[in-house]
Amino acid sequence: MDKVRLGFIGVGNRGTQLLEYSMANPKAEIVALCDVYVPYVERDRSKVDPAFLANRKVPALTESFSGTVDRYTDFRDMLDRPDIDAVVIGTPDHWHAVQTIMALRAGKDVFVEKPLTSTIYEGRRMVEVEAETGRVAGVCLNRRGSSIYRELAQRGADSIVGKVVNAYASHTSNMYPDGIGRAEAQEPPAGFDWDLWLGPRPYRPYTKSIAPYNFRWQNEFSSQMGNWGVHYMDVIRWLTGERAPISVTAVGGTYAVDDDRNIPDTMTVLFEFASGRVFEFQINEASAGYKIPGGEIELRGTKGTLRVDQNGYQAVPTKAGQFQDWDALIEPEEKHIESGDSFGDLGIKENSTAILIDNFLDAVADSSVKPYCSLEEAHRSTSFAHLANIALATGERLRWDAENERFTNSDAANDMLHYEYRPPWSLE
């Protein structure tokens, strides 16, 4: 295979970033674009509705393609093409499962954005269909491409700071006072196929409080647990070797932000593990300030504390506590990426997304190469977000059977593991 022939499903905000990284890779050939919004497919910003532009998430749309790139507004037409090797899915979360399964069954390999799913059942079906079809699927949980995280995952956090008993991360983005704002139902912009955008979700009138981008604050389509929490739970789980919690508890609500969201602006969730650990994640969208100095995750072990982000890590020894008289049990350790371009608002010096795409292209071309983030791994990590959201919705401390992927103490929670799709969409 000289080059992997790629088709892109969803070329708005995140889809454009994936497109640009793929265009920069000599192993890829871009042959098709698909989006439900015509100006995105045509790459013509002059035709983008002013309401979309006001959202500030519309890409420049200035790519220069070296060859013929066909355009589609319905992804099913793209999947009918036998000359496309793989598809890159950058659509909203509620579409990932259906589009991935349809692409796999159409004989395409798949690279799909996080969060992997909208429900836990979707993730299990994706894993099953991947096995049935024998295709390659990779997931853009981008920290899986980070050299820092890959090194620490290989070593294991317990080997660095002793048994990790507590891990912490948070998402902080102060949206006080009016968040995503408020908007009335209206006609969708010209060239925007709202019915197809909704896909398997029940029909409802269009509003700017959902699209573009604001679906991330609507629990029918996404959540900030899914948008951000999945990243951090994934790497904490990876570094500690955990598979799934045995219980989950969540508290929170909309305490300060006045907008059209139906997810919390403030939330704390606790995951308990049979191995004797607790993971904590916080959402802070009504306040500011970072709780972890020098890192985005913190793992507290019996011998020290490990703080990590994509630019580096720091391990510091714990101090002796009550009744203890020992000195430091580990030597301090620190590593940082010293050079490289800065990608995105966080100033990351290594493009982990581009690394994941490169790895996926290698996996498509060579069956001995495995994606850095498989569907199974992404499903396990994405389930943390769903477990947290369900725990918040029920107000219960939920006990989780990871083998059967069911709650053992709440019928109400089990009812939230999936929803009835709108015809004609299914996971078959």
Coordinates of C-alpha atoms in Angstrom, one line a residue:
M1 CA 0.0 0.0 0.0
D2 CA 1.6 3.2 -1.2
K3 CA -0.7 5.6 0.7
V4 CA -3.7 5.1 2.9
R5 CA -6.7 6.6 1.1
L6 CA -8.8 8.5 3.7
G7 CA -12.3 9.7 3.8
F8 CA -13.4 12.2 6.5
I9 CA -16.8 12.1 8.2
G10 CA -17.3 15.4 10.0
V11 CA -15.0 18.3 9.0
G12 CA -16.0 21.1 11.3
N13 CA -14.0 22.1 14.4
R14 CA -12.2 19.0 15.5
G15 CA -12.6 17.2 12.2
T16 CA -10.7 20.0 10.5
Q17 CA -7.8 19.5 13.0
L18 CA -7.7 15.8 12.2
L19 CA -7.8 16.6 8.5
E20 CA -4.9 19.0 8.7
Y21 CA -2.7 16.6 10.7
S22 CA -3.5 13.9 8.1
M23 CA -2.7 16.1 5.2
A24 CA 0.7 16.8 6.7
N25 CA 1.4 13.0 6.8
P26 CA 3.0 11.6 3.7
K27 CA 1.5 8.2 4.4
A28 CA -2.1 9.5 3.8
E29 CA -4.0 10.6 0.7
I30 CA -7.2 12.6 1.2
V31 CA -9.9 11.5 -1.2
A32 CA -13.2 12.5 0.3
L33 CA -14.9 14.8 2.7
C34 CA -18.3 14.5 4.3
D35 CA -20.3 16.9 6.5
V36 CA -24.0 17.7 7.1
Y37 CA -23.2 21.4 6.6
V38 CA -22.5 22.3 3.0
P39 CA -20.1 25.2 3.6
Y40 CA -17.9 22.8 5.6
V41 CA -17.9 20.3 2.8
E42 CA -17.1 23.0 0.2
R43 CA -14.5 24.6 2.5
D44 CA -16.1 28.0 1.9
R45 CA -16.1 30.1 5.0
S46 CA -17.9 33.0 3.2
K47 CA -21.0 30.8 3.1
V48 CA -21.0 29.9 6.8
D49 CA -24.0 31.3 8.8
P50 CA -23.1 34.3 11.0
A51 CA -24.5 32.4 14.0
F52 CA -22.0 29.6 13.4
L53 CA -19.2 32.2 13.1
A54 CA -20.2 33.8 16.4
N55 CA -19.5 30.5 18.1
R56 CA -15.8 31.0 17.4
K57 CA -15.4 27.3 16.7
V58 CA -15.5 27.5 12.9
P59 CA -12.2 26.6 11.3
A60 CA -10.4 28.7 8.6
L61 CA -11.4 26.2 5.8
T62 CA -8.3 27.2 3.8
E63 CA -6.8 23.8 2.9
S64 CA -5.2 23.3 -0.5
F65 CA -5.6 19.7 -1.7
S66 CA -3.1 18.2 -4.1
G67 CA -5.6 15.9 -5.8
T68 CA -9.3 15.3 -6.4
V69 CA -11.3 15.3 -3.2
D70 CA -14.9 14.3 -3.6
R71 CA -17.5 15.9 -1.3
Y72 CA -20.6 14.3 0.4
T73 CA -23.3 15.4 2.8
D74 CA -24.4 11.9 3.6
F75 CA -21.7 9.6 5.0
R76 CA -23.5 6.5 3.7
D77 CA -22.7 7.5 0.1
M78 CA -19.0 7.8 1.1
L79 CA -19.0 4.4 2.7
D80 CA -20.3 2.8 -0.6
R81 CA -17.0 3.6 -2.3
P82 CA -14.7 0.6 -2.5
D83 CA -11.6 2.7 -3.1
I84 CA -11.5 4.3 0.3
D85 CA -9.2 2.4 2.7
A86 CA -10.2 4.1 6.0
V87 CA -12.4 6.8 7.4
V88 CA -11.6 9.4 10.0
I89 CA -14.7 10.2 12.2
G90 CA -14.8 13.7 13.7
T91 CA -18.6 14.0 14.2
P92 CA -20.4 14.8 17.5
D93 CA -20.3 12.0 20.1
H94 CA -23.8 10.6 19.5
W95 CA -22.8 9.6 16.0
H96 CA -19.5 7.7 16.7
A97 CA -21.0 4.3 17.3
V98 CA -23.3 4.1 14.3
Q99 CA -20.7 5.5 11.9
T100 CA -17.9 3.4 13.2
I101 CA -20.0 0.2 13.0
M102 CA -21.3 1.0 9.5
A103 CA -17.7 1.8 8.3
L104 CA -16.3 -1.4 9.7
R105 CA -19.1 -3.4 8.0
A106 CA -18.4 -1.6 4.8
G107 CA -14.8 -2.9 4.9
K108 CA -13.2 0.3 6.1
D109 CA -10.7 0.8 8.8
V110 CA -11.6 3.5 11.3
F111 CA -10.0 6.3 13.3
V112 CA -12.6 7.9 15.6
E113 CA -12.6 10.8 17.9
K114 CA -13.2 10.7 21.7
P115 CA -15.3 10.3 23.6
L116 CA -16.0 7.0 21.9
T117 CA -19.6 6.7 22.7
S118 CA -22.8 8.2 24.1
T119 CA -23.7 5.0 26.0
I120 CA -21.9 2.0 27.5
Y121 CA -23.8 -0.4 25.3
E122 CA -22.6 1.4 22.2
G123 CA -19.0 0.8 23.2
R124 CA -19.5 -2.9 23.7
R125 CA -21.2 -3.2 20.3
M126 CA -18.3 -1.4 18.6
V127 CA -15.8 -3.8 20.1
E128 CA -17.9 -6.8 19.0
V129 CA -18.2 -5.6 15.4
E130 CA -14.5 -4.8 15.2
A131 CA -13.8 -8.4 16.1
E132 CA -16.5 -9.7 13.7
T133 CA -15.1 -7.7 10.7
G134 CA -11.4 -8.1 11.4
R135 CA -10.9 -4.4 10.6
V136 CA -8.5 -1.9 12.3
A137 CA -9.9 0.7 14.6
G138 CA -8.1 3.4 16.5
V139 CA -9.4 6.1 18.9
C140 CA -8.2 9.6 19.3
L141 CA -7.6 9.7 23.1
N142 CA -4.7 11.8 22.3
R143 CA -2.6 11.4 25.4
R144 CA -2.1 7.8 24.3
G145 CA 0.3 9.3 21.7
S146 CA 2.2 11.3 24.3
S147 CA 5.8 10.1 24.8
I148 CA 5.6 11.2 28.5
Y149 CA 2.5 9.2 29.2
R150 CA 3.7 6.2 27.2
E151 CA 6.9 6.1 29.2
L152 CA 5.1 6.3 32.6
A153 CA 2.5 3.7 31.5
Q154 CA 5.3 1.3 30.6
R155 CA 6.9 1.8 34.0
G156 CA 3.7 1.9 36.0
A157 CA 2.9 4.6 38.6
D158 CA 3.2 2.1 41.5
S159 CA 6.8 1.5 40.6
I160 CA 7.6 5.2 40.9
V161 CA 5.7 6.4 44.0
G162 CA 4.6 3.2 45.7
K163 CA 1.0 1.9 45.7
V164 CA -1.2 4.6 44.3
V165 CA -4.2 4.9 46.6
N166 CA -5.6 8.2 45.3
A167 CA -5.6 9.9 42.0
Y168 CA -7.0 13.3 41.1
A169 CA -7.8 15.4 38.0
S170 CA -10.1 18.2 37.1
H171 CA -11.6 20.3 34.2
T172 CA -11.6 24.0 35.0
S173 CA -13.1 26.6 32.6
N174 CA -15.0 29.4 34.4
M175 CA -18.1 30.0 32.3
Y176 CA -19.8 32.3 34.8
P177 CA -22.2 34.1 34.4
D178 CA -23.9 33.2 31.1
G179 CA -22.1 30.1 29.8
I180 CA -23.3 29.1 26.3
G181 CA -26.1 31.6 26.6
R182 CA -29.8 31.1 25.8
A183 CA -31.4 30.6 22.4
E184 CA -34.9 30.0 21.1
A185 CA -35.8 27.3 18.6
Q186 CA -35.4 28.5 15.0
E187 CA -35.0 27.2 11.5
P188 CA -31.6 25.6 10.9
P189 CA -29.1 27.6 8.8
A190 CA -29.2 27.1 5.0
G191 CA -27.3 24.1 3.9
F192 CA -27.4 22.4 7.4
D193 CA -29.1 19.0 7.4
W194 CA -30.4 19.2 11.0
D195 CA -32.3 15.9 10.7
L196 CA -29.2 14.0 9.7
W197 CA -27.2 15.8 12.4
L198 CA -29.6 14.5 15.0
G199 CA -29.2 11.0 13.6
P200 CA -30.2 8.3 16.2
R201 CA -31.4 10.9 18.7
P202 CA -35.1 11.9 18.9
Y203 CA -36.1 14.8 16.6
R204 CA -36.3 18.2 18.2
P205 CA -36.3 21.8 16.8
Y206 CA -32.9 23.3 16.0
T207 CA -31.3 25.8 18.4
K208 CA -27.9 27.4 18.6
S209 CA -27.7 26.0 22.1
I210 CA -27.0 22.7 20.5
A211 CA -25.2 23.3 17.2
P212 CA -22.6 24.2 16.4
Y213 CA -20.4 22.9 19.2
N214 CA -22.7 23.7 22.1
F215 CA -24.0 20.1 22.1
R216 CA -21.2 19.4 24.6
W217 CA -23.3 21.0 27.3
Q218 CA -26.4 18.9 26.4
N219 CA -26.6 15.5 28.0
E220 CA -28.5 14.0 25.1
F221 CA -25.4 14.5 22.9
S222 CA -22.3 14.8 25.2
S223 CA -21.1 16.0 28.6
Q224 CA -18.0 17.6 30.0
M225 CA -17.3 14.3 31.7
G226 CA -17.1 12.9 28.2
N227 CA -15.4 15.8 26.7
W228 CA -12.6 16.2 29.3
G229 CA -13.1 13.6 32.0
V230 CA -12.4 10.8 29.6
H231 CA -8.9 12.1 28.8
Y232 CA -7.9 12.1 32.5
M233 CA -9.6 9.0 33.6
D234 CA -8.0 7.2 30.6
V235 CA -4.4 8.1 31.6
I236 CA -4.9 7.5 35.3
R237 CA -6.4 4.1 34.5
W238 CA -3.5 3.5 32.1
L239 CA -0.8 4.4 34.5
T240 CA -2.3 2.3 37.4
G241 CA -3.4 -0.7 35.3
E242 CA -7.0 -0.4 36.4
R243 CA -9.8 -1.8 34.2
A244 CA -13.0 -0.5 35.9
P245 CA -14.3 0.7 39.3
I246 CA -16.5 -1.3 41.6
S247 CA -18.5 1.7 42.7
V248 CA -19.1 5.3 41.7
T249 CA -20.6 8.3 43.5
A250 CA -21.2 11.8 42.1
V251 CA -22.5 15.1 43.4
G252 CA -23.1 18.4 41.6
G253 CA -25.4 20.6 39.8
T254 CA -25.9 23.9 38.0
Y255 CA -25.0 26.3 40.9
A256 CA -24.0 29.6 39.2
V257 CA -24.1 29.6 35.4
D258 CA -27.3 30.7 33.8
D259 CA -27.6 29.2 30.3
D260 CA -29.3 26.5 28.3
R261 CA -27.1 23.7 29.5
N262 CA -28.6 20.6 31.2
I263 CA -25.3 19.3 32.6
P264 CA -23.6 20.5 35.8
D265 CA -21.4 23.6 36.1
T266 CA -19.9 22.0 39.2
M267 CA -19.4 18.3 39.8
T268 CA -17.3 15.9 41.9
V269 CA -17.2 12.1 41.2
L270 CA -15.4 9.3 43.1
F271 CA -14.5 6.0 41.6
E272 CA -13.6 3.1 44.0
F273 CA -11.5 0.1 42.9
A274 CA -11.3 -3.5 44.3
S275 CA -7.5 -3.1 44.4
G276 CA -7.8 -0.4 47.0
R277 CA -7.7 3.0 45.2
V278 CA -10.0 6.0 44.7
F279 CA -10.0 8.2 41.7
E280 CA -11.5 11.7 41.9
F281 CA -12.5 14.0 39.1
Q282 CA -14.0 17.5 39.4
I283 CA -15.7 19.8 36.9
N284 CA -15.3 23.4 37.7
E285 CA -17.2 25.6 35.2
A286 CA -18.3 28.2 37.7
S287 CA -14.9 28.8 39.2
A288 CA -11.3 29.1 38.2
G289 CA -7.8 28.1 39.3
Y290 CA -5.9 24.8 38.9
K291 CA -5.5 22.5 41.9
I292 CA -2.5 20.6 40.6
P293 CA 0.7 22.6 40.4
G294 CA 2.8 21.4 37.4
G295 CA 0.5 18.8 36.1
E296 CA -3.0 17.8 34.9
I297 CA -3.2 14.6 36.9
E298 CA -1.9 13.8 40.3
L299 CA -1.3 10.2 41.6
R300 CA -0.7 9.9 45.4
G301 CA 1.2 6.8 46.4
T302 CA 2.5 5.4 49.7
K303 CA 6.0 6.7 48.9
G304 CA 5.4 9.9 47.0
T305 CA 3.3 11.9 44.6
L306 CA 3.4 11.9 40.8
R307 CA 2.2 14.9 38.8
V308 CA 2.0 14.6 35.0
D309 CA 0.9 16.4 31.9
Q310 CA 1.9 16.0 28.2
N311 CA 5.0 18.2 28.7
G312 CA 6.5 16.2 31.6
Y313 CA 6.2 14.7 35.0
Q314 CA 7.5 15.2 38.6
A315 CA 7.7 12.6 41.3
V316 CA 8.3 13.9 44.8
P317 CA 8.8 11.9 48.0
T318 CA 6.1 11.9 50.7
K319 CA 6.8 13.4 54.1
A320 CA 6.7 11.2 57.2
G321 CA 3.3 11.2 58.8
Q322 CA 2.1 10.7 62.3
F323 CA 4.0 8.0 64.2
Q324 CA 6.6 7.7 61.4
D325 CA 10.2 8.7 61.6
W326 CA 11.7 7.6 58.3
D327 CA 13.3 9.8 55.7
A328 CA 12.2 10.1 52.1
L329 CA 11.3 6.7 50.6
I330 CA 12.1 7.6 47.0
E331 CA 14.4 10.0 45.2
P332 CA 12.9 13.0 43.5
E333 CA 12.5 12.5 39.8
E334 CA 11.6 15.0 37.0
K335 CA 11.4 15.0 33.2
H336 CA 10.2 17.6 30.7
I337 CA 10.0 17.9 26.9
E338 CA 12.4 20.8 26.3
S339 CA 11.7 21.7 22.7
G340 CA 9.0 21.6 20.0
D341 CA 6.2 23.6 18.6
S342 CA 3.3 24.6 20.8
F343 CA 0.0 23.0 19.9
G344 CA -3.2 24.5 21.0
D345 CA -4.2 26.6 24.0
L346 CA -2.4 24.4 26.5
G347 CA 1.1 24.9 25.0
I348 CA 1.8 21.2 24.5
K349 CA 5.2 20.8 22.9
E350 CA 4.5 17.4 21.3
N351 CA 1.6 16.8 18.9
S352 CA 0.2 13.6 20.4
T353 CA -2.8 13.7 18.0
A354 CA -0.6 13.7 15.0
I355 CA 1.4 10.8 16.6
L356 CA -1.8 8.8 17.0
I357 CA -2.8 9.4 13.3
D358 CA 0.6 8.3 12.2
N359 CA 0.3 5.2 14.3
F360 CA -3.1 4.4 12.8
L361 CA -1.8 4.8 9.2
D362 CA 0.9 2.3 10.1
A363 CA -1.6 -0.1 11.5
V364 CA -3.8 0.1 8.4
A365 CA -0.8 -0.6 6.2
D366 CA 0.8 -3.3 8.4
S367 CA -1.3 -5.8 10.4
S368 CA 1.6 -6.3 12.9
V369 CA 1.2 -2.7 14.1
K370 CA -1.5 -2.1 16.6
P371 CA -3.3 1.2 17.3
Y372 CA -2.0 3.0 20.4
C373 CA -5.6 3.3 21.6
S374 CA -7.9 0.4 20.8
L375 CA -11.7 0.3 20.8
E376 CA -11.6 -1.9 23.9
E377 CA -9.3 0.5 25.8
A378 CA -11.3 3.6 24.8
H379 CA -14.6 1.8 25.7
R380 CA -13.2 1.1 29.2
S381 CA -12.1 4.7 29.7
T382 CA -15.2 6.3 28.2
S383 CA -17.4 4.1 30.5
F384 CA -16.0 6.2 33.4
A385 CA -17.8 9.2 32.0
H386 CA -21.1 7.4 31.6
L387 CA -20.9 5.8 35.0
A388 CA -20.3 9.3 36.5
N389 CA -23.2 10.9 34.7
I390 CA -25.6 8.0 35.6
A391 CA -24.5 8.2 39.3
L392 CA -25.3 12.0 39.3
A393 CA -28.6 11.4 37.6
T394 CA -29.7 8.7 40.1
G395 CA -28.2 10.3 43.2
E396 CA -27.1 6.9 44.3
R397 CA -23.8 5.2 45.2
L398 CA -23.8 2.7 42.3
R399 CA -22.1 -0.7 42.4
W400 CA -20.6 -1.7 39.0
D401 CA -20.2 -5.2 37.6
A402 CA -17.5 -4.6 34.9
E403 CA -17.7 -8.2 33.6
N404 CA -21.3 -8.0 32.7
E405 CA -21.4 -4.2 32.3
R406 CA -24.4 -3.8 34.6
F407 CA -25.2 -2.1 37.9
T408 CA -25.9 -4.5 40.7
N409 CA -28.0 -2.3 42.9
S410 CA -30.1 0.0 40.7
D411 CA -32.6 -0.8 38.0
A412 CA -32.9 2.9 37.3
A413 CA -29.2 3.1 36.6
N414 CA -29.4 0.1 34.3
D415 CA -32.1 1.8 32.3
M416 CA -29.6 4.5 31.4
L417 CA -27.0 2.2 29.8
H418 CA -28.6 2.8 26.4
Y419 CA -31.5 4.5 24.7
E420 CA -33.9 3.7 21.8
Y421 CA -32.5 4.9 18.5
R422 CA -34.6 6.8 16.0
P423 CA -35.2 4.8 12.9
P424 CA -33.5 3.9 10.6
W425 CA -30.4 3.9 12.7
S426 CA -29.1 0.8 14.6
L427 CA -26.0 -0.9 15.9
E428 CA -26.4 -4.0 13.8

